[in-house]
Short mmCIF file of C-alpha atoms (C1' of nucleotides) in Angstrom, two decimals:
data_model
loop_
_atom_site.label_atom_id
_atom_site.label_comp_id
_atom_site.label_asym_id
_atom_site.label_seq_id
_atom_site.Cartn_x
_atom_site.Cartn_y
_atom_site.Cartn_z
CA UNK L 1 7.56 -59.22 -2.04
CA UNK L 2 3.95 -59.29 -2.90
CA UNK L 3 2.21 -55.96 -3.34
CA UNK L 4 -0.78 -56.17 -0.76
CA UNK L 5 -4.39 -56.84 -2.69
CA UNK L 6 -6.95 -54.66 -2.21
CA UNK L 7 -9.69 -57.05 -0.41
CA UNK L 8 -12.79 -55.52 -2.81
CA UNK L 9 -13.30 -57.56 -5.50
CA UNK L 10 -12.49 -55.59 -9.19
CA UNK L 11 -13.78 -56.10 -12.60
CA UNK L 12 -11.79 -58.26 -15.36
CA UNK L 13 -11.72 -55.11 -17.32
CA UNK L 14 -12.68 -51.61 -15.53
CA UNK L 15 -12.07 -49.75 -18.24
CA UNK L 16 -9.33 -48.10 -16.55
CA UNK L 17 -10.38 -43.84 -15.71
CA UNK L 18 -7.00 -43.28 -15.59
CA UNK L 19 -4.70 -44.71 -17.91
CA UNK L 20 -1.46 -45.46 -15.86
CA UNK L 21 1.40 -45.20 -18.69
CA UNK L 22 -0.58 -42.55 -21.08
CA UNK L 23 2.37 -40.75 -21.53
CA UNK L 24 4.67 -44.06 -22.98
CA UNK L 25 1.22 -45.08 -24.45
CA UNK L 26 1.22 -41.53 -26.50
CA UNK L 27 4.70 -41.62 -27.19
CA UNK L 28 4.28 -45.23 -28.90
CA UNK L 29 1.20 -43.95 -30.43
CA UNK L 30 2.59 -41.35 -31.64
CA UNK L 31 5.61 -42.78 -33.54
CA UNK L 32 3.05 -45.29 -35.29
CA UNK L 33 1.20 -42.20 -36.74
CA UNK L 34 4.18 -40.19 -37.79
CA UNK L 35 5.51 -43.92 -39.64
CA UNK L 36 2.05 -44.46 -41.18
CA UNK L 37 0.90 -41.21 -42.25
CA UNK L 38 4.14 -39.08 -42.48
CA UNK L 39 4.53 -35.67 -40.78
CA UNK L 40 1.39 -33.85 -42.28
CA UNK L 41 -0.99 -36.40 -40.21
CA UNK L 42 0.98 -36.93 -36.85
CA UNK L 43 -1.55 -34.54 -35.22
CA UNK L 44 -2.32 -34.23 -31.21
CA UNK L 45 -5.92 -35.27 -31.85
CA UNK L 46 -4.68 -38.26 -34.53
CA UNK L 47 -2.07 -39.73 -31.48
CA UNK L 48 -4.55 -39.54 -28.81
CA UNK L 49 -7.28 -41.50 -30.96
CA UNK L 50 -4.45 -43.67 -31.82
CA UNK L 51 -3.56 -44.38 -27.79
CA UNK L 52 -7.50 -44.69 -26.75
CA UNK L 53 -7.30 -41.06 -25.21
CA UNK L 54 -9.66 -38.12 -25.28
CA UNK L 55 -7.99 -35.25 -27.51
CA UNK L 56 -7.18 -33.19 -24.44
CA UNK L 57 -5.44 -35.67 -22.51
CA UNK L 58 -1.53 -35.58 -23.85
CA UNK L 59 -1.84 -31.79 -21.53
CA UNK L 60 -0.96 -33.57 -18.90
CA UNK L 61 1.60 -34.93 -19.76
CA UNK L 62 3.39 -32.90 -22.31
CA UNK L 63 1.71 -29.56 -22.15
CA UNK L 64 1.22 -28.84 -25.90
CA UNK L 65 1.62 -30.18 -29.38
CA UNK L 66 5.43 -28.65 -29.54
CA UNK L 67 5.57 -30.80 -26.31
CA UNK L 68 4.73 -33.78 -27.79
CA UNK L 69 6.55 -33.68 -30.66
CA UNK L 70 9.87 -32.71 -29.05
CA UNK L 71 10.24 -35.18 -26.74
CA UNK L 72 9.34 -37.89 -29.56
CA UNK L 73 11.78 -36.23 -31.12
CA UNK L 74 14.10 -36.80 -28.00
CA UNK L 75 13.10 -40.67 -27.96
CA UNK L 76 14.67 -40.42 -31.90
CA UNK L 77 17.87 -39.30 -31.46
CA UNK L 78 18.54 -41.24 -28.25
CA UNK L 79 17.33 -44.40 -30.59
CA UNK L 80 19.47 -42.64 -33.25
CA UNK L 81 22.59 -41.87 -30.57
CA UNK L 82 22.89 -45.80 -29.98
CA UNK L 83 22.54 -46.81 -33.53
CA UNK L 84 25.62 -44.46 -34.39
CA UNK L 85 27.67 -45.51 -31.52
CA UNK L 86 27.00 -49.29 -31.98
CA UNK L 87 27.92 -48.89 -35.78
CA UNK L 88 31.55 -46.95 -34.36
CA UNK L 89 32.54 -49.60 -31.84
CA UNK L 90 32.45 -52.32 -34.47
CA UNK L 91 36.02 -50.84 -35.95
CA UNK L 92 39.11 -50.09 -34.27
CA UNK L 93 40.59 -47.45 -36.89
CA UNK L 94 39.41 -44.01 -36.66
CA UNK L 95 38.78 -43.74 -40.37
CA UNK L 96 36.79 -46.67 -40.48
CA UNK L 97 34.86 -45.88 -37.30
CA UNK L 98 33.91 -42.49 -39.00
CA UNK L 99 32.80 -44.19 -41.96
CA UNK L 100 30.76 -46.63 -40.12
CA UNK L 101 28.78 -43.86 -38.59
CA UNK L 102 28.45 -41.69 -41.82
CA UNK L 103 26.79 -45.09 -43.12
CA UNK L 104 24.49 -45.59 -39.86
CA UNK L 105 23.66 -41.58 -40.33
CA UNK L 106 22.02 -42.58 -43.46
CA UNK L 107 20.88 -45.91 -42.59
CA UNK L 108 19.17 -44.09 -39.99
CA UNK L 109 17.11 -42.03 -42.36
CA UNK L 110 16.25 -44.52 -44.48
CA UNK L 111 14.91 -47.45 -41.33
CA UNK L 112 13.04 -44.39 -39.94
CA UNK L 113 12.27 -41.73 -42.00
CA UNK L 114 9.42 -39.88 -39.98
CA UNK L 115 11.52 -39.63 -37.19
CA UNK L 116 14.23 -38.21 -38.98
CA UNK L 117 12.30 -35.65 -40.52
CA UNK L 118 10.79 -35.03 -37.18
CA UNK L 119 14.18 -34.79 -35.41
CA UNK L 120 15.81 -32.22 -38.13
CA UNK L 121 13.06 -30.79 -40.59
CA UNK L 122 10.53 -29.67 -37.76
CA UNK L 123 9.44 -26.01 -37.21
CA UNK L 124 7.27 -27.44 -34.36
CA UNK L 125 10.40 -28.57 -31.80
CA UNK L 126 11.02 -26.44 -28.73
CA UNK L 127 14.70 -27.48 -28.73
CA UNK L 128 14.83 -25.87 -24.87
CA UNK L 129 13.34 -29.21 -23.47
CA UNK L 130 15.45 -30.76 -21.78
CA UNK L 131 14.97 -34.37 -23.05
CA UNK L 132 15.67 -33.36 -26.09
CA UNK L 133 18.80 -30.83 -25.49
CA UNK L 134 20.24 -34.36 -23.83
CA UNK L 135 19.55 -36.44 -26.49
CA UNK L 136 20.60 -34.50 -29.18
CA UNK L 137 23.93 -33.78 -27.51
CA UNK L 138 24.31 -37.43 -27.32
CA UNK L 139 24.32 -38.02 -30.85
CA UNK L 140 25.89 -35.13 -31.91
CA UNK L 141 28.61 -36.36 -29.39
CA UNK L 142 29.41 -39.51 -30.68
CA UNK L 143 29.17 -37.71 -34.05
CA UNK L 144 32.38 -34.84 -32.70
CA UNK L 145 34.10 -37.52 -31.08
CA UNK L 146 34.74 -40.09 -34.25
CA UNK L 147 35.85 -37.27 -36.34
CA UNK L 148 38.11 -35.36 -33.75
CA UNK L 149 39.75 -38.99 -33.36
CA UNK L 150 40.23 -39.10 -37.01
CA UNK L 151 41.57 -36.02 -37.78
CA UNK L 152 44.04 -36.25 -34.40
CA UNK L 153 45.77 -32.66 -35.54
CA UNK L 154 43.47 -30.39 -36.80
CA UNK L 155 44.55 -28.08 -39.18
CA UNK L 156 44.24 -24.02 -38.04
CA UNK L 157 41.13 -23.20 -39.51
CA UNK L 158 37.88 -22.58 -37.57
CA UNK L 159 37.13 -24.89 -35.02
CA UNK L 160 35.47 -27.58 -35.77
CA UNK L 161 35.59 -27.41 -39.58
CA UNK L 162 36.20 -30.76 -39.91
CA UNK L 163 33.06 -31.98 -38.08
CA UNK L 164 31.05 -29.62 -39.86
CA UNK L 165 31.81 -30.90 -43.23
CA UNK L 166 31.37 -34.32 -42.16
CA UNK L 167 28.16 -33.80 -40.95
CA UNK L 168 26.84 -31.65 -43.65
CA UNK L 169 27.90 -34.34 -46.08
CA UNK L 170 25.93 -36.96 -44.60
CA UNK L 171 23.25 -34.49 -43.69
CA UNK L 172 22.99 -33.40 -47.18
CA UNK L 173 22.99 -36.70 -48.63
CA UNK L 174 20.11 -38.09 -46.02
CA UNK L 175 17.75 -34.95 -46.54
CA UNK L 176 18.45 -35.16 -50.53
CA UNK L 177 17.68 -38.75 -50.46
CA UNK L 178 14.16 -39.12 -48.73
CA UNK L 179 12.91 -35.84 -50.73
CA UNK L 180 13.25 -38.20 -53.69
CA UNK L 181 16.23 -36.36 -55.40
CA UNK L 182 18.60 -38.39 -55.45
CA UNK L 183 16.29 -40.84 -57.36
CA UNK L 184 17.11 -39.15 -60.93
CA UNK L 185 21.30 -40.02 -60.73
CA UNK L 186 20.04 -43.08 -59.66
CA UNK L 187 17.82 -44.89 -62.46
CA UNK L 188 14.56 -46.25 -62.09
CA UNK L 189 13.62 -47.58 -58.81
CA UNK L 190 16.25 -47.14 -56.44
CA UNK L 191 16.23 -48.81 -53.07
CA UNK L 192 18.34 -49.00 -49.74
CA UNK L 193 21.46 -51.18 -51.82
CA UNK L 194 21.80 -48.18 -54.12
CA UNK L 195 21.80 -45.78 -51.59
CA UNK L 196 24.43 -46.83 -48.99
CA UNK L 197 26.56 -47.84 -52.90
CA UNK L 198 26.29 -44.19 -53.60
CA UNK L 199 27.25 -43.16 -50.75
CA UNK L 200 30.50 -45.32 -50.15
CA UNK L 201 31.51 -43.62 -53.16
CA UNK L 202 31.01 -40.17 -52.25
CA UNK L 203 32.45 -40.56 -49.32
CA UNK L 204 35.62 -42.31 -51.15
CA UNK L 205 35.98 -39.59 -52.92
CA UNK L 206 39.03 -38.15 -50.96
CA UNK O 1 -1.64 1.74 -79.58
CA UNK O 2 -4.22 3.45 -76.83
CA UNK O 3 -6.81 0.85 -75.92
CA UNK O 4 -10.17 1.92 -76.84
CA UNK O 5 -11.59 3.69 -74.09
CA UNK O 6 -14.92 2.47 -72.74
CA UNK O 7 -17.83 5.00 -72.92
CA UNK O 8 -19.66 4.71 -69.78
CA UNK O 9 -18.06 6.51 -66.66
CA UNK O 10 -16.37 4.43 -64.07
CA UNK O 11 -15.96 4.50 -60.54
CA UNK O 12 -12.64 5.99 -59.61
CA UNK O 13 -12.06 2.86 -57.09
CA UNK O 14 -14.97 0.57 -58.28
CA UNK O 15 -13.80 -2.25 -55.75
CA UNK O 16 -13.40 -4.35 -58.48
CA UNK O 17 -14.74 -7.82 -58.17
CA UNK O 18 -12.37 -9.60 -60.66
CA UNK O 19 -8.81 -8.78 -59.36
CA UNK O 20 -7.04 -9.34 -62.71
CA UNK O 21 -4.25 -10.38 -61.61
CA UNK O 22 -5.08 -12.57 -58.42
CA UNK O 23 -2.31 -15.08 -59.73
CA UNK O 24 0.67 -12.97 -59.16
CA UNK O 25 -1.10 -10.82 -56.11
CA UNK O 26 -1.47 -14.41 -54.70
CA UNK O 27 1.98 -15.57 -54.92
CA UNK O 28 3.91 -12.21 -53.74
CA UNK O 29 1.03 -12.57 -50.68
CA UNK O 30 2.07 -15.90 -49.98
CA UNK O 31 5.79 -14.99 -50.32
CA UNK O 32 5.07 -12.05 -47.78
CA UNK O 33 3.30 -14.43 -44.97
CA UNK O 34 5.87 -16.68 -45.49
CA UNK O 35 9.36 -14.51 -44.51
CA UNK O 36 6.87 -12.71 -42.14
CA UNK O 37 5.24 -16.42 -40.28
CA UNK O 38 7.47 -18.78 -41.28
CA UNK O 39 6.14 -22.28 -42.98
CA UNK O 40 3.90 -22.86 -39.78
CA UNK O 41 2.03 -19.54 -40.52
CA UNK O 42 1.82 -20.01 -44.52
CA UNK O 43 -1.97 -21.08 -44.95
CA UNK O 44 -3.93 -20.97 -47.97
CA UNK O 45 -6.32 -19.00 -45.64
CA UNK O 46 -3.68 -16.42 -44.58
CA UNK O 47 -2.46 -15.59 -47.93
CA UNK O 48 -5.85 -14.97 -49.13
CA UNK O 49 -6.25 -12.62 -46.46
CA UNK O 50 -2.81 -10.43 -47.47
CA UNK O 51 -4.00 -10.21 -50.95
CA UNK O 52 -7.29 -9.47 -50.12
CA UNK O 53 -9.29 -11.74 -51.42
CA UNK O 54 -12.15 -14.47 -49.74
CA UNK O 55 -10.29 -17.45 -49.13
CA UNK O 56 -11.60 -19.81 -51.69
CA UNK O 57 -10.42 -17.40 -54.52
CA UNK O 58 -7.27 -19.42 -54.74
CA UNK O 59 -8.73 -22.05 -55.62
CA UNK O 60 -9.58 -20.91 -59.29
CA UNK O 61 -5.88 -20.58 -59.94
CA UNK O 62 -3.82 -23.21 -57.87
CA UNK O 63 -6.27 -25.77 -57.54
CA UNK O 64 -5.21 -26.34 -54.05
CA UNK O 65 -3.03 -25.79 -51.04
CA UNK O 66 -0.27 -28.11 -52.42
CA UNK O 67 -0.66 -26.01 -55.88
CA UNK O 68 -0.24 -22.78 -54.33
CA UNK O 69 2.91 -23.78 -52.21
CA UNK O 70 4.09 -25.36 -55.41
CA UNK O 71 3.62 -22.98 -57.42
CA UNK O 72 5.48 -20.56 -55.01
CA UNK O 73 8.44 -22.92 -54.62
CA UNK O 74 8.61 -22.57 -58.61
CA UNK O 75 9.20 -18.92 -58.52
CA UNK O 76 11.81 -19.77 -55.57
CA UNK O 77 13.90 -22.14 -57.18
CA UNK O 78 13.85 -19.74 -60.73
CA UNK O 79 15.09 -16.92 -58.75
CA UNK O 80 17.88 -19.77 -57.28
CA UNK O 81 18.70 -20.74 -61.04
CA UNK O 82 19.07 -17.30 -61.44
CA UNK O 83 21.47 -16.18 -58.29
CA UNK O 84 23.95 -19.57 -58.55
CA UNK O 85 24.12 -18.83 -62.53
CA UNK O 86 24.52 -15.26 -61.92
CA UNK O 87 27.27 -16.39 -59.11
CA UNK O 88 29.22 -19.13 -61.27
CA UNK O 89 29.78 -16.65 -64.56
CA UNK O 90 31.96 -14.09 -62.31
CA UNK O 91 34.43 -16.75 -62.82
CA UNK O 92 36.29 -18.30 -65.70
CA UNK O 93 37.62 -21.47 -63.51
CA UNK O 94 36.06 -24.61 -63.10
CA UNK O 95 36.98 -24.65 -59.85
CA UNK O 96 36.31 -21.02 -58.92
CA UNK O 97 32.96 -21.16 -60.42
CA UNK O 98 31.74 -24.27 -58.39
CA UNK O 99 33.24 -23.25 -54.82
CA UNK O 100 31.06 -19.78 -56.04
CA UNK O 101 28.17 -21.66 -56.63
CA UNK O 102 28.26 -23.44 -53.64
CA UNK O 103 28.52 -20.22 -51.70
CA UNK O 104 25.95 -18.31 -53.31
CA UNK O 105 23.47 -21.32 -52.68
CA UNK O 106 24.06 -20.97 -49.10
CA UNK O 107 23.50 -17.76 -49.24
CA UNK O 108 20.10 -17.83 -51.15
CA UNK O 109 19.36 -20.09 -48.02
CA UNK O 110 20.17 -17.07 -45.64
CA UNK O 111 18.78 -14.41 -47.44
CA UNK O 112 15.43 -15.95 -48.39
CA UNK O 113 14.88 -18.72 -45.43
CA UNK O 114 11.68 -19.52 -45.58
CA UNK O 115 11.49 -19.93 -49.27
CA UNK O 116 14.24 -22.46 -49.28
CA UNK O 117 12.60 -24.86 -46.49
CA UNK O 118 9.50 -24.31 -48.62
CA UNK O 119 11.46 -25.20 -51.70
CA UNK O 120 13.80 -28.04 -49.89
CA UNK O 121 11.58 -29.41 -46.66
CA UNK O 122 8.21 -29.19 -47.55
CA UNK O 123 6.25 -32.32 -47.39
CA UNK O 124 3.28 -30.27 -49.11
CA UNK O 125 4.80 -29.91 -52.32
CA UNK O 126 3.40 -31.42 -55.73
CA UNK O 127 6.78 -32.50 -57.65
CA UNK O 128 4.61 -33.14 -60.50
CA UNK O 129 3.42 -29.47 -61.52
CA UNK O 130 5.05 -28.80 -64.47
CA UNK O 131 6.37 -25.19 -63.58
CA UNK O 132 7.65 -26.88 -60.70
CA UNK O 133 9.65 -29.55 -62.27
CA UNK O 134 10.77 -27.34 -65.14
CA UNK O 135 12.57 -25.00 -62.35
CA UNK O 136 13.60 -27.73 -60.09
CA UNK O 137 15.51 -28.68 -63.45
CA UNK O 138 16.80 -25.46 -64.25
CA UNK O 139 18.37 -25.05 -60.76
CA UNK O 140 20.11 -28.24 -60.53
CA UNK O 141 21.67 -28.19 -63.91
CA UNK O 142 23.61 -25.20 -63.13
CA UNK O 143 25.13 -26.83 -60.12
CA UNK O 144 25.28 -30.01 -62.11
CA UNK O 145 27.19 -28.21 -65.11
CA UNK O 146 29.01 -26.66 -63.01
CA UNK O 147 30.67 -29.90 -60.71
CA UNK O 148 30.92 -31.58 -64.48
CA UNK O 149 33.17 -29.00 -65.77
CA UNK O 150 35.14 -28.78 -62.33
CA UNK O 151 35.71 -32.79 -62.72
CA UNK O 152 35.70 -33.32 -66.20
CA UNK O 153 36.85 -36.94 -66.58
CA UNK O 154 35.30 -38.46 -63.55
CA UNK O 155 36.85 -41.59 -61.99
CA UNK O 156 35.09 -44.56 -62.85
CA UNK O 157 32.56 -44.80 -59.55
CA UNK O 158 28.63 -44.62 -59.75
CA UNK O 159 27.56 -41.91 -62.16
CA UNK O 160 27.50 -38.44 -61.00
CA UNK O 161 29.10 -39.26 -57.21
CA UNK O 162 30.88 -35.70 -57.26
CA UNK O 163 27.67 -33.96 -58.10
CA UNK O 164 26.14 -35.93 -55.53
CA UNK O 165 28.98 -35.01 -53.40
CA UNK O 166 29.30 -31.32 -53.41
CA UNK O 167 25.57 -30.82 -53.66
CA UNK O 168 25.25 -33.03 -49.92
CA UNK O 169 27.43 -31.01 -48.91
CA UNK O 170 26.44 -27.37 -49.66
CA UNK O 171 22.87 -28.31 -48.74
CA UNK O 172 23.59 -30.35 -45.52
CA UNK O 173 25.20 -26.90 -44.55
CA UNK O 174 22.30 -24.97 -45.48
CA UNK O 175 20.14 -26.82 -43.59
CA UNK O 176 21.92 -27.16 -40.22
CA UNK O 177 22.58 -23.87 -40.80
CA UNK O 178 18.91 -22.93 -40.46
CA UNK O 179 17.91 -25.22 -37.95
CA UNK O 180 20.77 -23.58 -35.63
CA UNK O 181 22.89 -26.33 -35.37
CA UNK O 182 26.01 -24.93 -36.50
CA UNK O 183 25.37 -21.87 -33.77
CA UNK O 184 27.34 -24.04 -31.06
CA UNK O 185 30.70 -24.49 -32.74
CA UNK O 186 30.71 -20.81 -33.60
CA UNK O 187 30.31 -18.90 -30.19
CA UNK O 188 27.85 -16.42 -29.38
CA UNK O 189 25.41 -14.65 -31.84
CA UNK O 190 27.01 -15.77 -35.11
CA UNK O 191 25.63 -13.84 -38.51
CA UNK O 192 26.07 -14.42 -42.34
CA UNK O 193 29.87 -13.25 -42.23
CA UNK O 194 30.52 -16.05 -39.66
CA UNK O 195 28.73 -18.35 -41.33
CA UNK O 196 30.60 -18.00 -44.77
CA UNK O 197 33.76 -17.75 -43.20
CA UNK O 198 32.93 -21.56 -41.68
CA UNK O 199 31.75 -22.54 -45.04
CA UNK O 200 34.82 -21.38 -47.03
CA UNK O 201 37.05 -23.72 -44.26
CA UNK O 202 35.07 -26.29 -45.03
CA UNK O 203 34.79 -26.35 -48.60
CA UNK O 204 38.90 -25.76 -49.08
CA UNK O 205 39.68 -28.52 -46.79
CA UNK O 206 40.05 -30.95 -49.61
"C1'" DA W 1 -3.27 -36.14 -10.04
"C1'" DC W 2 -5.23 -37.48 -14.21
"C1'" DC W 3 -8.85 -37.58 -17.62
"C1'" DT W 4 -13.20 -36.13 -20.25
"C1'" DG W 5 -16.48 -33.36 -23.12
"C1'" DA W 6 -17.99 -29.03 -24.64
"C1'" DA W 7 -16.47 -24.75 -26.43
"C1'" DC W 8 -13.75 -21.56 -29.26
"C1'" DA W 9 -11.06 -19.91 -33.05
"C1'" DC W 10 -8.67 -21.58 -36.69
"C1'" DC W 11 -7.77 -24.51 -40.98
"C1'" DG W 12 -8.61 -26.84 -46.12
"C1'" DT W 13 -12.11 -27.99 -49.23
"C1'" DT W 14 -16.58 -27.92 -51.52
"C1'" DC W 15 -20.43 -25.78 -53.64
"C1'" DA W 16 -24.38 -23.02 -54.77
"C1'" DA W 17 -24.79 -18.46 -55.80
"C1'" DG W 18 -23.36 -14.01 -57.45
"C1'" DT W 19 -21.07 -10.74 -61.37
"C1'" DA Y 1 -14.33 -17.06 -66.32
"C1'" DC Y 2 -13.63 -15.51 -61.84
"C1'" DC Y 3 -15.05 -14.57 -57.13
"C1'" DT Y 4 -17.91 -14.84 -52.69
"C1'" DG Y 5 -20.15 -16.73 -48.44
"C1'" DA Y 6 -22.00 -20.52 -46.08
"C1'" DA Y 7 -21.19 -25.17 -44.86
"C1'" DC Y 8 -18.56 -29.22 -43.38
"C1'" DA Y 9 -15.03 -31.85 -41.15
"C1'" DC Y 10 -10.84 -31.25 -39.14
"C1'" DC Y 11 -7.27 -29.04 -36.01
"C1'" DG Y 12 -4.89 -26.97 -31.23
"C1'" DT Y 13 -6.03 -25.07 -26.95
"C1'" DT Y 14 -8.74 -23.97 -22.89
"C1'" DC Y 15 -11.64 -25.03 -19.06
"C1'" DA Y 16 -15.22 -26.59 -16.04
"C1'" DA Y 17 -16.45 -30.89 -14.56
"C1'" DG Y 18 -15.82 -35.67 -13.43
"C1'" DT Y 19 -13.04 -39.72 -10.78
#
DNA sequence: ACCTGAACACCGTTCAAGT
DNA sequence: ACCTGAACACCGTTCAAGT
């Protein structure tokens, strides 16, 4: 059904007062800040130039710069949630589906790398929002799920010791590799190939 | 030898306009803000202000912002070089001395936090200064020496994949140790002992 | 309800001027 | 050679005012 028109007549192009979708508008802005100029310049001021906003206008919306940034943040790891599970569901074994998602970790880190460092390297979160408590038990879900399934019968030790060193090994590896040092072991040059090489290997290394 | 006296009577506190030894004042400052403020409160402005100087007196010895932090992240990873070392020669076995190492660099990460996300996560960093690189290097070849001797004829794989290896791992750990992540999967309140405990299950789980 | 523009206190950097 | 103070362009946050 047709939304009634209003009868006035309206400019092509009113230069809209209001915005309508600032906050998705910000959001979008924001990202394509953080991926062009890294974490130093994703400022409030830099993603409301970026969206066509005044500098005070992301208030509204999301309060304060922590605000901003943690529910960009929560945008990443629901992105990042999917990407994990989709790379899991493409294997039946339990071993392979953990592998898969150790790989789409990384992958992750290297397709988006702002993000990432936004998600896990950021001072600035307020991890009590909401959006992005959600989110990030999403991932980390998907994450505790593959390995519980393939490690069936954990052995005594402290709970959860076996997701813990799973993660931290792909953790590790991701944060080592976009600060650059895994580009010594490496050779000149390195790119995404070498990468996800060196890490099927470490993570053969059982 | 005495030094030579000067004739002329001085001022008991003459204020003195030349600090003489701004360099090191600056660098204990900055060290000070930064385990009191965290990286967010670590400004070139700030430390100025603990050692009491005007803020553009940096500037004569660390060029910039990016020189000060990286000059500070120098002493930080010497003082690392110096704790895993220290750690590693309690032990005669290869693989005593590396599960050592690996414990004492999560522990540098717990006893001096904000050093090591200066050292590890800072996007501000120059990884060109030469004091810089020459400790970067210092710290890593212990931990490098150390997974060599523990592996001595490695399988064929990519070159250095157990270094790679047990250094993701340790500093995965490290970090989602300080960004609270591990806090869920240990109950309520967890400390240093807790946190070893968990790391010890994890690193014996081969 | 949503947005703007001016205002305020901070920041990094530069530079003429002091000692 | 080393340090200061003023100046500039930026930043986050607040707030009265606009629509």
């Amino acid at each position: 059904m047709a939304a009634r028109r209003t009868l006035q007549a309206t400019d092509e192009l009113p230069k809209p007062y209001h915005h309508g979708a600032l906050r998705e508008a910000m959001l979008a802005a924001a990202e394509r800040v953080l991926e062009r100029d890294g974490m130093v310049g994703l400022t409030l001021r830099a993603a409301a130039r970026e969206a066509g906003a005044s500098h005070a206008a992301p208030k509204n919306h999301f309060g304060d710069l922590a605000g901003l940034l943690s529910e960009l943040a929560a945008v990443g790891f629901d992105r990042f949630a999917d990407r994990l599970g989709a790379a899991g569901e493409r294997f039946v074994e339990p071993q392979a589906r953990l592998n898969a998602i150790g790989r789409a970790y990384v992958e992750f880190a290297i397709s988006d790398p702002g993000l990432f460092q936004l998600m896990f390297r950021s001072e600035r979160l307020d991890s009590t929002r909401p959006a992005l408590k959600a989110a990030m038990a999403r991932a980390f879900g998907v994450l505790t799920g593959a390995v519980g399934a393939a490690y069936p019968e954990a052995q005594a030790a402290p709970a959860g010791a076996q997701v813990v060193r799973a993660w931290s090994m792909v953790h590790g590896y991701a944060m080592l590799l976009l600060d650059g040092r895994l580009d010594p072991v490496l050779g000149d040059a390195p790119a995404c190939p070498q990468y996800m090489a060196l890490l099927d290997a470490v993570l053969t290394l059982d």
